[in-house]
CSV table of C-alpha atoms in Angstrom, one decimal:
chain,number,residue,atom,x,y,z
A,1,MET,CA,19.1,-32.4,-11.4
A,2,LYS,CA,15.8,-34.0,-10.4
A,3,GLY,CA,13.0,-31.5,-10.8
A,4,ASN,CA,15.4,-28.7,-11.4
A,5,ARG,CA,13.5,-27.0,-14.0
A,6,ASP,CA,15.3,-23.7,-13.5
A,7,LEU,CA,18.8,-25.2,-13.8
A,8,ARG,CA,20.0,-23.9,-10.3
A,9,ILE,CA,22.7,-25.1,-8.1
A,10,ASP,CA,22.2,-22.7,-5.2
A,11,SER,CA,21.1,-24.3,-2.0
A,12,PRO,CA,18.2,-21.9,-1.2
A,13,TYR,CA,16.6,-23.2,-4.2
A,14,PHE,CA,16.5,-26.7,-2.8
A,15,SER,CA,14.9,-25.8,0.5
A,16,GLN,CA,12.8,-28.7,2.2
A,17,ALA,CA,9.7,-26.5,2.0
A,18,ALA,CA,10.1,-25.7,-1.8
A,19,ILE,CA,10.7,-29.5,-2.5
A,20,ALA,CA,7.6,-30.5,-0.5
A,21,VAL,CA,5.4,-27.9,-2.3
A,22,ASP,CA,6.6,-29.2,-5.6
A,23,GLU,CA,5.7,-32.7,-4.7
A,24,MET,CA,2.2,-31.8,-3.4
A,25,VAL,CA,1.3,-29.7,-6.2
A,26,SER,CA,2.5,-32.2,-8.8
A,27,GLN,CA,-0.3,-34.5,-7.5
A,28,LYS,CA,-3.0,-32.0,-8.4
A,29,THR,CA,-2.9,-32.0,-12.3
A,30,PRO,CA,-0.5,-29.0,-12.4
A,31,HIS,CA,-0.3,-26.8,-15.5
A,32,GLU,CA,2.6,-24.3,-16.0
A,33,ILE,CA,1.6,-20.7,-16.2
A,34,LYS,CA,2.7,-20.6,-19.9
A,35,ASP,CA,0.3,-23.3,-20.7
A,36,VAL,CA,-2.7,-21.6,-19.2
A,37,SER,CA,-1.8,-18.0,-20.6
A,38,SER,CA,-1.7,-16.3,-23.9
A,39,ASP,CA,1.1,-14.1,-23.0
A,40,VAL,CA,3.5,-13.4,-20.1
A,41,ARG,CA,5.3,-10.1,-20.6
A,42,SER,CA,7.0,-7.3,-18.7
A,43,PHE,CA,8.3,-4.0,-20.2
A,44,GLY,CA,10.7,-4.4,-23.1
A,45,ALA,CA,14.2,-3.0,-23.2
A,46,TYR,CA,15.3,-1.4,-19.9
A,47,ALA,CA,17.0,1.5,-22.0
A,48,LEU,CA,13.3,2.8,-22.4
A,49,THR,CA,13.3,4.1,-19.0
A,50,ASN,CA,15.6,6.9,-20.2
A,51,GLU,CA,13.1,8.1,-22.8
A,52,PHE,CA,10.4,9.5,-20.5
A,53,ASP,CA,9.8,11.6,-17.3
A,54,TYR,CA,7.3,11.3,-14.6
A,55,GLN,CA,4.6,14.1,-14.4
A,56,ASP,CA,1.9,15.4,-12.0
A,57,GLU,CA,-1.0,14.4,-14.3
A,58,GLY,CA,-1.2,11.7,-16.8
A,59,ILE,CA,-1.6,8.0,-17.1
A,60,PRO,CA,-1.0,5.8,-14.0
A,61,TYR,CA,2.3,4.1,-14.0
A,62,LEU,CA,2.2,1.2,-11.6
A,63,ARG,CA,5.3,-0.1,-9.7
A,64,GLY,CA,5.6,-3.2,-7.4
A,65,THR,CA,5.4,-0.7,-4.4
A,66,ASN,CA,1.9,0.3,-5.4
A,67,PHE,CA,0.7,-3.3,-4.6
A,68,ALA,CA,3.1,-4.5,-2.0
A,69,GLY,CA,0.4,-6.5,-0.5
A,70,ASP,CA,-2.9,-7.9,-2.0
A,71,PHE,CA,-4.3,-4.6,-3.4
A,72,VAL,CA,-3.3,-1.8,-5.6
A,73,ASP,CA,-2.9,1.6,-4.0
A,74,PHE,CA,-3.4,4.3,-6.7
A,75,ALA,CA,-3.0,7.2,-4.2
A,76,GLU,CA,0.8,7.5,-4.7
A,77,VAL,CA,1.0,6.2,-8.2
A,78,LEU,CA,3.5,7.8,-10.6
A,79,ARG,CA,2.2,9.2,-13.9
A,80,ILE,CA,3.4,9.5,-17.5
A,81,SER,CA,2.4,11.2,-20.6
A,82,PRO,CA,0.2,9.7,-23.5
A,83,GLU,CA,3.3,9.7,-25.6
A,84,ALA,CA,5.2,7.7,-23.0
A,85,HIS,CA,2.3,5.4,-22.8
A,86,LYS,CA,2.3,4.8,-26.5
A,87,LEU,CA,6.1,4.2,-26.4
A,88,LEU,CA,5.7,1.5,-23.6
A,89,TYR,CA,3.0,-0.5,-25.3
A,90,LYS,CA,4.6,-3.7,-24.1
A,91,SER,CA,3.9,-2.8,-20.6
A,92,GLU,CA,0.2,-1.6,-20.9
A,93,VAL,CA,-2.1,-2.9,-18.3
A,94,VAL,CA,-5.6,-4.2,-19.4
A,95,PRO,CA,-8.6,-5.7,-17.5
A,96,GLY,CA,-8.2,-9.3,-16.5
A,97,MET,CA,-4.4,-9.3,-16.4
A,98,VAL,CA,-2.7,-10.9,-13.4
A,99,LEU,CA,0.1,-8.6,-12.2
A,100,LEU,CA,3.2,-10.1,-10.4
A,101,SER,CA,6.0,-8.1,-8.9
A,102,MET,CA,9.4,-9.4,-10.2
A,103,SER,CA,11.7,-7.6,-7.9
A,104,GLY,CA,11.6,-5.6,-4.7
A,105,SER,CA,8.4,-6.8,-3.2
A,106,VAL,CA,8.8,-10.1,-5.1
A,107,GLY,CA,5.7,-12.2,-5.4
A,108,SER,CA,3.1,-9.4,-4.7
A,109,VAL,CA,0.1,-10.3,-7.1
A,110,THR,CA,-3.1,-8.6,-8.0
A,111,VAL,CA,-5.7,-8.6,-10.8
A,112,ALA,CA,-6.5,-5.6,-13.0
A,113,LEU,CA,-10.1,-4.9,-12.5
A,114,ASP,CA,-12.7,-3.7,-15.0
A,115,SER,CA,-13.5,-0.8,-12.5
A,116,TRP,CA,-10.0,0.8,-12.8
A,117,ASN,CA,-9.6,4.1,-14.8
A,118,TYR,CA,-7.7,2.9,-18.0
A,119,PRO,CA,-5.3,3.5,-19.7
A,120,ILE,CA,-2.8,2.2,-17.2
A,121,ASN,CA,0.9,1.4,-17.6
A,122,SER,CA,3.5,-0.4,-15.4
A,123,ASN,CA,7.3,-0.6,-14.9
A,124,GLN,CA,9.9,-3.1,-15.9
A,125,ASP,CA,9.5,-5.0,-12.6
A,126,ILE,CA,5.9,-6.0,-13.1
A,127,ALA,CA,5.0,-9.3,-15.0
A,128,LYS,CA,1.7,-9.1,-16.9
A,129,ILE,CA,0.2,-12.5,-17.2
A,130,THR,CA,-2.9,-12.7,-19.6
A,131,PRO,CA,-4.7,-15.9,-18.6
A,132,SER,CA,-6.3,-17.9,-21.4
A,133,SER,CA,-7.7,-21.1,-19.9
A,134,ILE,CA,-7.8,-20.2,-16.3
A,135,ASP,CA,-9.7,-17.7,-14.3
A,136,PRO,CA,-7.3,-14.7,-13.5
A,137,PHE,CA,-8.8,-14.5,-9.9
A,138,TYR,CA,-8.4,-18.1,-9.1
A,139,LEU,CA,-4.8,-17.8,-10.5
A,140,ALA,CA,-4.2,-14.8,-8.2
A,141,ALA,CA,-5.5,-16.7,-5.3
A,142,PHE,CA,-3.1,-19.6,-5.9
A,143,LEU,CA,-0.1,-17.4,-6.6
A,144,SER,CA,-0.6,-15.5,-3.2
A,145,CYS,CA,-1.2,-18.7,-1.2
A,146,THR,CA,1.5,-20.6,0.8
A,147,PHE,CA,2.0,-23.1,-2.2
A,148,GLY,CA,2.4,-20.2,-4.8
A,149,ARG,CA,4.4,-18.0,-2.7
A,150,THR,CA,6.8,-20.9,-1.8
A,151,GLN,CA,7.4,-21.5,-5.5
A,152,ILE,CA,8.0,-17.8,-6.2
A,153,ASN,CA,10.2,-17.3,-3.2
A,154,ARG,CA,12.7,-19.9,-4.5
A,155,LEU,CA,13.0,-18.2,-7.8
A,156,PRO,CA,14.9,-14.7,-7.2
A,157,VAL,CA,18.5,-14.5,-8.4
A,158,GLY,CA,21.0,-11.8,-7.8
A,159,SER,CA,22.9,-10.4,-4.8
A,160,VAL,CA,22.0,-6.9,-4.1
A,161,GLN,CA,18.7,-6.5,-6.2
A,162,GLN,CA,17.1,-9.9,-6.6
A,163,HIS,CA,14.9,-10.4,-9.6
A,164,VAL,CA,12.7,-13.1,-11.1
A,165,PHE,CA,12.8,-13.5,-14.8
A,166,LEU,CA,9.8,-14.1,-17.1
A,167,TRP,CA,10.8,-17.6,-18.1
A,168,MET,CA,10.9,-18.5,-14.5
A,169,ILE,CA,7.3,-17.2,-14.0
A,170,GLU,CA,6.2,-19.1,-17.1
A,171,ARG,CA,7.3,-22.5,-15.4
A,172,ILE,CA,5.5,-22.0,-12.1
A,173,LYS,CA,3.1,-25.0,-11.5
A,174,VAL,CA,-0.6,-24.1,-10.9
A,175,PRO,CA,-2.8,-27.0,-9.5
A,176,ARG,CA,-5.9,-27.5,-11.4
A,177,PHE,CA,-9.3,-28.6,-9.9
A,178,SER,CA,-12.9,-28.8,-11.2
A,179,PHE,CA,-14.5,-25.8,-12.9
A,180,SER,CA,-17.1,-25.4,-10.1
A,181,PHE,CA,-14.3,-25.2,-7.3
A,182,GLU,CA,-12.0,-22.8,-9.4
A,183,SER,CA,-15.0,-20.6,-10.2
A,184,ALA,CA,-16.0,-20.5,-6.4
A,185,VAL,CA,-12.6,-19.4,-5.3
A,186,ALA,CA,-12.4,-16.9,-8.1
A,187,ARG,CA,-15.8,-15.4,-7.2
A,188,ILE,CA,-14.6,-14.9,-3.5
A,189,MET,CA,-11.3,-13.5,-4.7
A,190,GLN,CA,-13.0,-11.1,-6.9
A,191,LYS,CA,-15.2,-10.1,-4.1
A,192,ALA,CA,-12.1,-9.3,-2.0
A,193,TYR,CA,-10.9,-7.0,-4.8
A,194,GLU,CA,-14.4,-5.2,-5.2
A,195,SER,CA,-14.6,-4.8,-1.4
A,196,HIS,CA,-11.3,-3.0,-1.3
A,197,GLU,CA,-12.2,-0.7,-4.1
A,198,LEU,CA,-14.9,0.6,-1.7
A,199,VAL,CA,-12.2,1.6,0.8
A,200,SER,CA,-10.9,4.5,-1.2
A,201,GLN,CA,-14.6,5.5,-2.3
A,202,TYR,CA,-15.7,5.8,1.4
A,203,PHE,CA,-12.4,7.8,2.1
A,204,ILE,CA,-13.2,10.1,-0.8
A,205,GLU,CA,-16.8,10.5,0.6
A,206,ALA,CA,-15.4,11.5,3.9
A,207,GLU,CA,-12.9,13.9,2.5
A,208,ASN,CA,-15.6,15.6,0.5
A,209,THR,CA,-17.6,16.0,3.6
A,210,LEU,CA,-14.8,17.7,5.3
A,211,LEU,CA,-14.0,20.1,2.4
A,212,GLY,CA,-17.7,20.8,2.0
A,213,ALA,CA,-17.9,21.7,5.7
A,214,LEU,CA,-14.8,24.1,5.2
A,215,GLY,CA,-16.4,25.6,2.0
A,216,LEU,CA,-13.4,24.2,-0.1
A,217,ALA,CA,-15.2,21.6,-2.0
A,218,ASN,CA,-14.5,23.2,-5.3
A,219,TRP,CA,-11.0,24.6,-4.3
A,220,THR,CA,-8.4,24.2,-6.9
A,221,PRO,CA,-4.8,25.4,-6.4
A,222,PRO,CA,-3.7,28.5,-8.3
A,223,GLU,CA,-0.8,28.1,-10.6
A,224,PRO,CA,0.8,31.8,-10.9
A,225,LEU,CA,3.8,32.0,-13.2
A,226,SER,CA,5.5,33.8,-10.4
A,227,TYR,CA,5.1,34.8,-6.8
A,228,THR,CA,7.0,36.7,-4.1
A,229,ALA,CA,7.7,36.5,-0.4
A,230,ARG,CA,8.6,39.1,2.2
A,231,SER,CA,12.2,38.7,3.7
A,232,ASN,CA,10.7,38.8,7.1
A,233,ASP,CA,8.5,35.8,6.3
A,234,VAL,CA,11.6,33.9,4.9
A,235,ILE,CA,13.5,34.6,8.1
A,236,ALA,CA,10.6,33.6,10.4
A,237,ALA,CA,9.8,30.3,8.4
A,238,GLY,CA,13.6,29.3,8.3
A,239,ARG,CA,13.1,28.4,4.7
A,240,MET,CA,14.5,29.8,1.4
A,241,ASP,CA,13.2,27.3,-1.0
A,242,ALA,CA,10.7,28.9,-3.5
A,243,GLN,CA,8.4,25.9,-3.2
A,244,PHE,CA,7.6,26.6,0.4
A,245,PHE,CA,6.3,30.2,-0.4
A,246,SER,CA,3.9,29.0,-3.2
A,247,SER,CA,0.9,31.0,-3.0
A,248,LYS,CA,-1.4,27.8,-3.0
A,249,TYR,CA,-0.4,27.0,0.6
A,250,ASP,CA,-1.3,30.6,1.9
A,251,GLU,CA,-4.5,30.8,0.0
A,252,PHE,CA,-5.7,27.3,1.2
A,253,LEU,CA,-4.6,27.9,4.8
A,254,ASN,CA,-6.1,31.4,4.8
A,255,ASP,CA,-9.4,30.0,3.6
A,256,LEU,CA,-9.7,27.5,6.6
A,257,PRO,CA,-10.7,30.1,9.2
A,258,ALA,CA,-12.7,32.0,6.7
A,259,SER,CA,-15.1,29.0,6.6
A,260,GLY,CA,-16.2,29.9,10.2
A,261,VAL,CA,-14.7,26.7,12.0
A,262,GLU,CA,-12.1,26.8,14.7
A,263,VAL,CA,-8.6,26.2,13.4
A,264,ARG,CA,-5.8,25.2,15.8
A,265,SER,CA,-2.2,24.0,15.3
A,266,ILE,CA,-0.9,20.7,16.3
A,267,ARG,CA,1.4,22.4,18.8
A,268,ASP,CA,-1.7,23.7,20.6
A,269,ILE,CA,-3.5,20.4,21.1
A,270,ARG,CA,-0.6,17.9,21.4
A,271,ALA,CA,0.9,16.5,24.6
A,272,TYR,CA,3.8,14.6,22.9
A,273,ASN,CA,5.4,14.8,19.5
A,274,ALA,CA,8.7,13.1,18.6
A,275,ARG,CA,10.2,10.8,16.4
A,276,GLY,CA,10.7,7.0,17.4
A,277,LEU,CA,14.2,5.5,17.6
A,278,GLN,CA,15.9,2.8,15.6
A,279,PRO,CA,15.3,-0.4,17.6
A,280,GLU,CA,17.3,-3.5,18.1
A,281,TYR,CA,15.1,-6.1,16.2
A,282,VAL,CA,14.9,-9.4,18.1
A,283,ALA,CA,13.1,-12.3,16.6
A,284,GLY,CA,10.5,-13.5,19.0
A,285,GLY,CA,10.8,-10.4,21.2
A,286,ASP,CA,8.0,-9.4,23.6
A,287,VAL,CA,7.5,-5.8,22.3
A,288,PHE,CA,6.0,-4.9,18.8
A,289,VAL,CA,7.9,-2.5,16.4
A,290,VAL,CA,6.0,-0.2,14.0
A,291,ASN,CA,8.2,1.1,11.3
A,292,SER,CA,7.3,3.1,8.2
A,293,ARG,CA,6.3,0.1,6.1
A,294,HIS,CA,3.6,-0.7,8.6
A,295,ILE,CA,1.6,2.5,8.1
A,296,LEU,CA,-0.8,1.7,5.4
A,297,GLU,CA,-3.7,3.6,4.0
A,298,ALA,CA,-4.8,5.2,7.4
A,299,ARG,CA,-4.2,2.0,9.3
A,300,VAL,CA,-1.4,0.1,11.1
A,301,ASP,CA,-0.5,-3.3,9.5
A,302,TYR,CA,-0.6,-5.1,12.9
A,303,ASP,CA,-0.2,-8.6,11.2
A,304,ASN,CA,3.3,-8.0,10.0
A,305,LEU,CA,5.0,-6.0,13.0
A,306,GLU,CA,8.4,-6.8,13.9
A,307,ARG,CA,9.7,-7.2,17.5
A,308,THR,CA,12.2,-6.0,20.1
A,309,THR,CA,12.6,-6.7,23.8
A,310,THR,CA,11.2,-5.0,27.0
A,311,LYS,CA,15.0,-4.4,27.9
A,312,TRP,CA,15.5,-2.2,24.8
A,313,LEU,CA,12.0,-0.5,25.4
A,314,ASN,CA,13.0,0.4,29.1
A,315,ILE,CA,16.2,1.9,27.8
A,316,ASN,CA,14.4,4.0,25.1
A,317,GLU,CA,11.1,5.0,26.7
A,318,ARG,CA,10.9,7.9,24.2
A,319,ALA,CA,9.8,5.5,21.5
A,320,ARG,CA,7.0,3.8,23.6
A,321,LEU,CA,3.6,4.0,21.9
A,322,LYS,CA,0.2,4.2,23.6
A,323,SER,CA,-3.2,3.4,22.3
A,324,GLY,CA,-4.6,6.5,20.6
A,325,ASP,CA,-1.2,7.8,19.3
A,326,ILE,CA,-1.1,9.2,15.7
A,327,LEU,CA,1.8,7.9,13.8
A,328,THR,CA,3.0,9.5,10.6
A,329,TYR,CA,5.5,8.2,7.9
A,330,THR,CA,8.2,10.9,7.9
A,331,THR,CA,11.0,9.7,5.4
A,332,GLY,CA,10.7,8.7,1.8
A,333,ALA,CA,8.1,8.3,-1.0
A,334,LYS,CA,5.2,7.9,1.3
A,335,ILE,CA,5.9,10.9,3.5
A,336,GLY,CA,2.9,12.2,5.5
A,337,ARG,CA,0.9,9.0,5.4
A,338,THR,CA,-0.7,8.8,8.8
A,339,ALA,CA,-2.5,6.2,10.8
A,340,HIS,CA,-4.2,6.0,14.2
A,341,PHE,CA,-2.6,3.5,16.6
A,342,ASP,CA,-5.1,1.5,19.0
A,343,LEU,CA,-3.0,-1.5,20.0
A,344,GLU,CA,-2.9,-2.2,23.8
A,345,SER,CA,0.2,-4.5,23.7
A,346,PRO,CA,3.7,-3.2,24.6
A,347,ALA,CA,5.0,-1.5,21.2
A,348,VAL,CA,7.6,1.2,20.0
A,349,ALA,CA,7.9,3.3,16.9
A,350,SER,CA,11.2,3.2,14.8
A,351,ASN,CA,13.2,6.3,13.8
A,352,HIS,CA,11.2,6.9,10.4
A,353,VAL,CA,7.9,7.2,12.4
A,354,ASN,CA,6.7,10.2,14.2
A,355,ILE,CA,4.7,9.8,17.4
A,356,LEU,CA,1.9,12.4,18.0
A,357,ARG,CA,-0.1,12.2,21.3
A,358,LEU,CA,-2.9,14.7,21.7
A,359,ARG,CA,-4.0,16.6,24.7
A,360,GLU,CA,-7.2,17.6,23.2
A,361,GLY,CA,-9.2,16.4,20.1
A,362,ASN,CA,-10.2,13.0,18.7
A,363,PRO,CA,-7.2,11.1,17.4
A,364,VAL,CA,-9.1,9.4,14.7
A,365,TYR,CA,-10.5,12.7,13.4
A,366,VAL,CA,-7.0,14.4,13.5
A,367,ALA,CA,-5.4,11.5,11.8
A,368,PHE,CA,-8.2,11.6,9.0
A,369,VAL,CA,-7.3,15.4,8.7
A,370,MET,CA,-3.6,14.7,8.2
A,371,ASN,CA,-4.3,12.1,5.4
A,372,SER,CA,-6.9,14.5,3.6
A,373,LEU,CA,-6.1,17.3,1.2
A,374,VAL,CA,-5.7,19.5,4.3
A,375,GLY,CA,-2.8,17.4,5.6
A,376,ARG,CA,-1.3,16.6,2.3
A,377,LEU,CA,-0.9,20.2,1.3
A,378,GLN,CA,0.7,20.9,4.6
A,379,THR,CA,3.1,17.9,4.3
A,380,GLU,CA,4.0,18.9,0.8
A,381,ARG,CA,4.9,22.4,2.1
A,382,HIS,CA,6.8,21.6,5.3
A,383,MET,CA,8.8,18.5,4.1
A,384,SER,CA,12.5,19.1,3.3
A,385,GLY,CA,15.2,17.5,1.4
A,386,THR,CA,15.6,16.4,-2.3
A,387,ALA,CA,16.8,12.8,-2.7
A,388,GLN,CA,15.4,11.7,0.6
A,389,PRO,CA,12.5,13.9,1.7
A,390,GLU,CA,11.9,14.3,5.5
A,391,LEU,CA,9.2,15.6,7.8
A,392,TYR,CA,10.2,16.5,11.3
A,393,PRO,CA,8.2,16.8,14.6
A,394,GLY,CA,8.7,20.5,14.4
A,395,ASP,CA,7.2,20.7,11.0
A,396,ILE,CA,4.1,18.7,12.1
A,397,ASP,CA,3.7,21.0,15.1
A,398,LYS,CA,2.9,23.8,12.5
A,399,PHE,CA,0.2,21.8,10.9
A,400,LYS,CA,-3.3,23.5,11.1
A,401,ILE,CA,-6.3,21.3,12.1
A,402,PRO,CA,-9.9,22.7,11.5
A,403,PHE,CA,-12.3,21.5,14.0
A,404,ILE,CA,-15.6,21.3,12.3
A,405,PRO,CA,-19.1,20.8,14.1
A,406,ASP,CA,-19.5,17.4,16.0
A,407,GLU,CA,-22.5,16.3,13.6
A,408,ILE,CA,-20.4,16.6,10.6
A,409,GLN,CA,-17.5,14.9,12.4
A,410,SER,CA,-20.0,12.1,12.9
A,411,LEU,CA,-20.7,11.8,9.2
A,412,ILE,CA,-16.9,11.6,8.6
A,413,SER,CA,-16.7,8.8,11.2
A,414,ASN,CA,-19.5,6.8,9.6
A,415,SER,CA,-17.7,7.0,6.2
A,416,LEU,CA,-14.4,6.0,7.9
A,417,ARG,CA,-16.1,3.1,9.6
A,418,ARG,CA,-17.5,1.8,6.3
A,419,SER,CA,-14.0,2.2,4.9
A,420,GLU,CA,-12.6,0.0,7.6
A,421,GLU,CA,-15.4,-2.6,7.3
A,422,SER,CA,-14.6,-2.8,3.5
A,423,LYS,CA,-10.8,-3.4,4.4
A,424,SER,CA,-11.6,-6.1,6.9
A,425,GLN,CA,-14.1,-7.7,4.5
A,426,ALA,CA,-11.5,-7.6,1.7
A,427,ARG,CA,-8.7,-9.2,3.9
A,428,TYR,CA,-11.3,-11.8,5.0
A,429,PHE,CA,-12.4,-12.9,1.5
A,430,VAL,CA,-8.6,-13.1,0.4
A,431,GLU,CA,-7.7,-15.4,3.3
A,432,VAL,CA,-10.9,-17.5,2.7
A,433,ALA,CA,-9.9,-18.0,-1.0
A,434,ARG,CA,-6.3,-18.8,-0.2
A,435,ASN,CA,-7.2,-21.1,2.6
A,436,ALA,CA,-9.6,-23.0,0.2
A,437,VAL,CA,-6.9,-23.5,-2.4
A,438,GLU,CA,-4.5,-24.7,0.3
A,439,ILE,CA,-7.1,-27.3,1.6
A,440,ALA,CA,-7.7,-28.6,-1.7
A,441,ILE,CA,-4.0,-29.1,-2.4
A,442,LYS,CA,-3.3,-30.7,1.0
A,443,GLY,CA,-6.3,-33.0,0.9
A,444,GLU,CA,-9.6,-33.2,-0.9
A,445,GLU,CA,-11.4,-30.8,-3.1
A,446,SER,CA,-14.7,-31.6,-1.5
A,447,ASN,CA,-13.4,-30.4,1.8
A,448,ALA,CA,-12.3,-27.1,0.4
A,449,MET,CA,-15.6,-26.6,-1.5
A,450,GLU,CA,-17.3,-27.3,1.9
A,451,SER,CA,-15.4,-24.5,3.5
A,452,LEU,CA,-16.5,-22.0,0.8
A,453,HIS,CA,-20.1,-22.9,1.3
A,454,GLN,CA,-19.7,-21.5,4.9
A,455,VAL,CA,-18.5,-18.1,3.8
A,456,LYS,CA,-20.8,-15.2,4.7
A,457,GLY,CA,-21.3,-12.1,2.6
A,458,ILE,CA,-21.2,-13.7,-0.8
A,459,ASP,CA,-24.4,-12.9,-2.8
C-alpha cells in the first residue's frame, strides 16, 4: 500500500520504472496537478454524444487522434454546430489549457494556443487542465517527458479500451523548480508550438501557389440540388454511387487542362503502383516497416518505425521500398494522406500503405499535389466503402497530376522546404525542453539551465 495513491493491485502499476520515477520526482518538491490548476475537466455525461451530429462546416471538435503526438493537426478535425458547442460547454477549449488524451493515444499532450481560431470544442477522451500556479508550457513539457509519461502510462484501466480518469490525472505529481528555470523551459516549449504553427502556413502558401498557377485560386465547389450521369459513364467508371458523379469533380478536373498546363494521369508516369503487405513484426529486426500511422502531414515518421526481418522481406519483395517512393494512407479516417519516402535503409510498406514509384516527374512535387486540394478531391471521389473507406492502386492510377512550369514548382519547393524546416525546429525545441526537465529531475537544476543556455534559435 505504500505510495499507492490510486488504490491499485494490478502488477503493471508497480513496475520498477514507475516506482523509480515516483521516488525521483518526490525529491523535487512535487505538486499534484489539482494543486496547481483551477480546473481539470473532460466532457460531462457520455450520453451527450447522442445529442449532436458531425458536419462539414462548423466549430472544430478535437479528438485524441488530432494530437497523437506533440502537436495538433486541424486538417482532419471533425466539426459540430454552434448549438452542439453550446450544449457541450464543459468541453470547450480556451487558450492556455493543457489538453491530455485520456484514452486511445493515452498521454498525448498539447497546449491550446492563442493563435488558434476559436471557438473550439473537444470530445470525452480529452482532459482539459486549466493551470493556475504553473506555466502551461512547462506543465506540457513535463507531462510529455519520460518522467511524466511514465506516471501516465501506469494509470490506464480496462481491458479492451483502456482509459484514464480525471481523479487519476489530478494526482499526477509535477516537480517544481525555480521560476527562472520553469520559465525558460516554458519559453522553449512555446517556441516549439509556434514553429509548428508555421508548418501549415507554409503548406497553404505552397497550395495557393499551385492553385494560382492553375487558375483555380478562387474555385469553390458547385452545390447543385441534383445532377445526372450518362449510363455509359456509369459503366465505364464501374461505379453506381451518386457521390462519384458529383458535378464538382468533373468541373474541377475539366478546369485543370483549361489552365494551359500539361495534365497526366498517374498511370502514365508511374513505374510501380501496389499496396504493401501485412508484415511479420519482429522486435529488433533489421528491416523497417512503414505502416499507415507513420504517414504524417506529408512526411514519414522515421523515429517510430516498427521492424521485420530480411527473411520476410526476401519472401515478400513486392512490399520493398526504395528512396523516392510515394506512400499513401489507403484505409480509414486519414485516407489519401501522402508522404515522400527518402530513407536509404531496408524498409517495407504494410498492407494499408500504397507504394507509388515514378518513371517520370519529381516525387516530392507529385506527393505534394496528392496532398493538395487537387489530390484531396480525387481521393474523395475515388475512395469506396462506408464504415471503412478504401483507396486502391487502380484508383490512384486514375489521379490527374498537373505539371506546372519549373519556376513555379521551384516556388512551391521553397515553401515546402520552409515547412520542413519549421517541423524540424519544432521537434528540436520539444526535445530540448523535455531534456532540460529530465536533467533537472535526475541531477541539478543548474546543469539543466546550462543546457538551455546553449540552445540556438531562441530570440
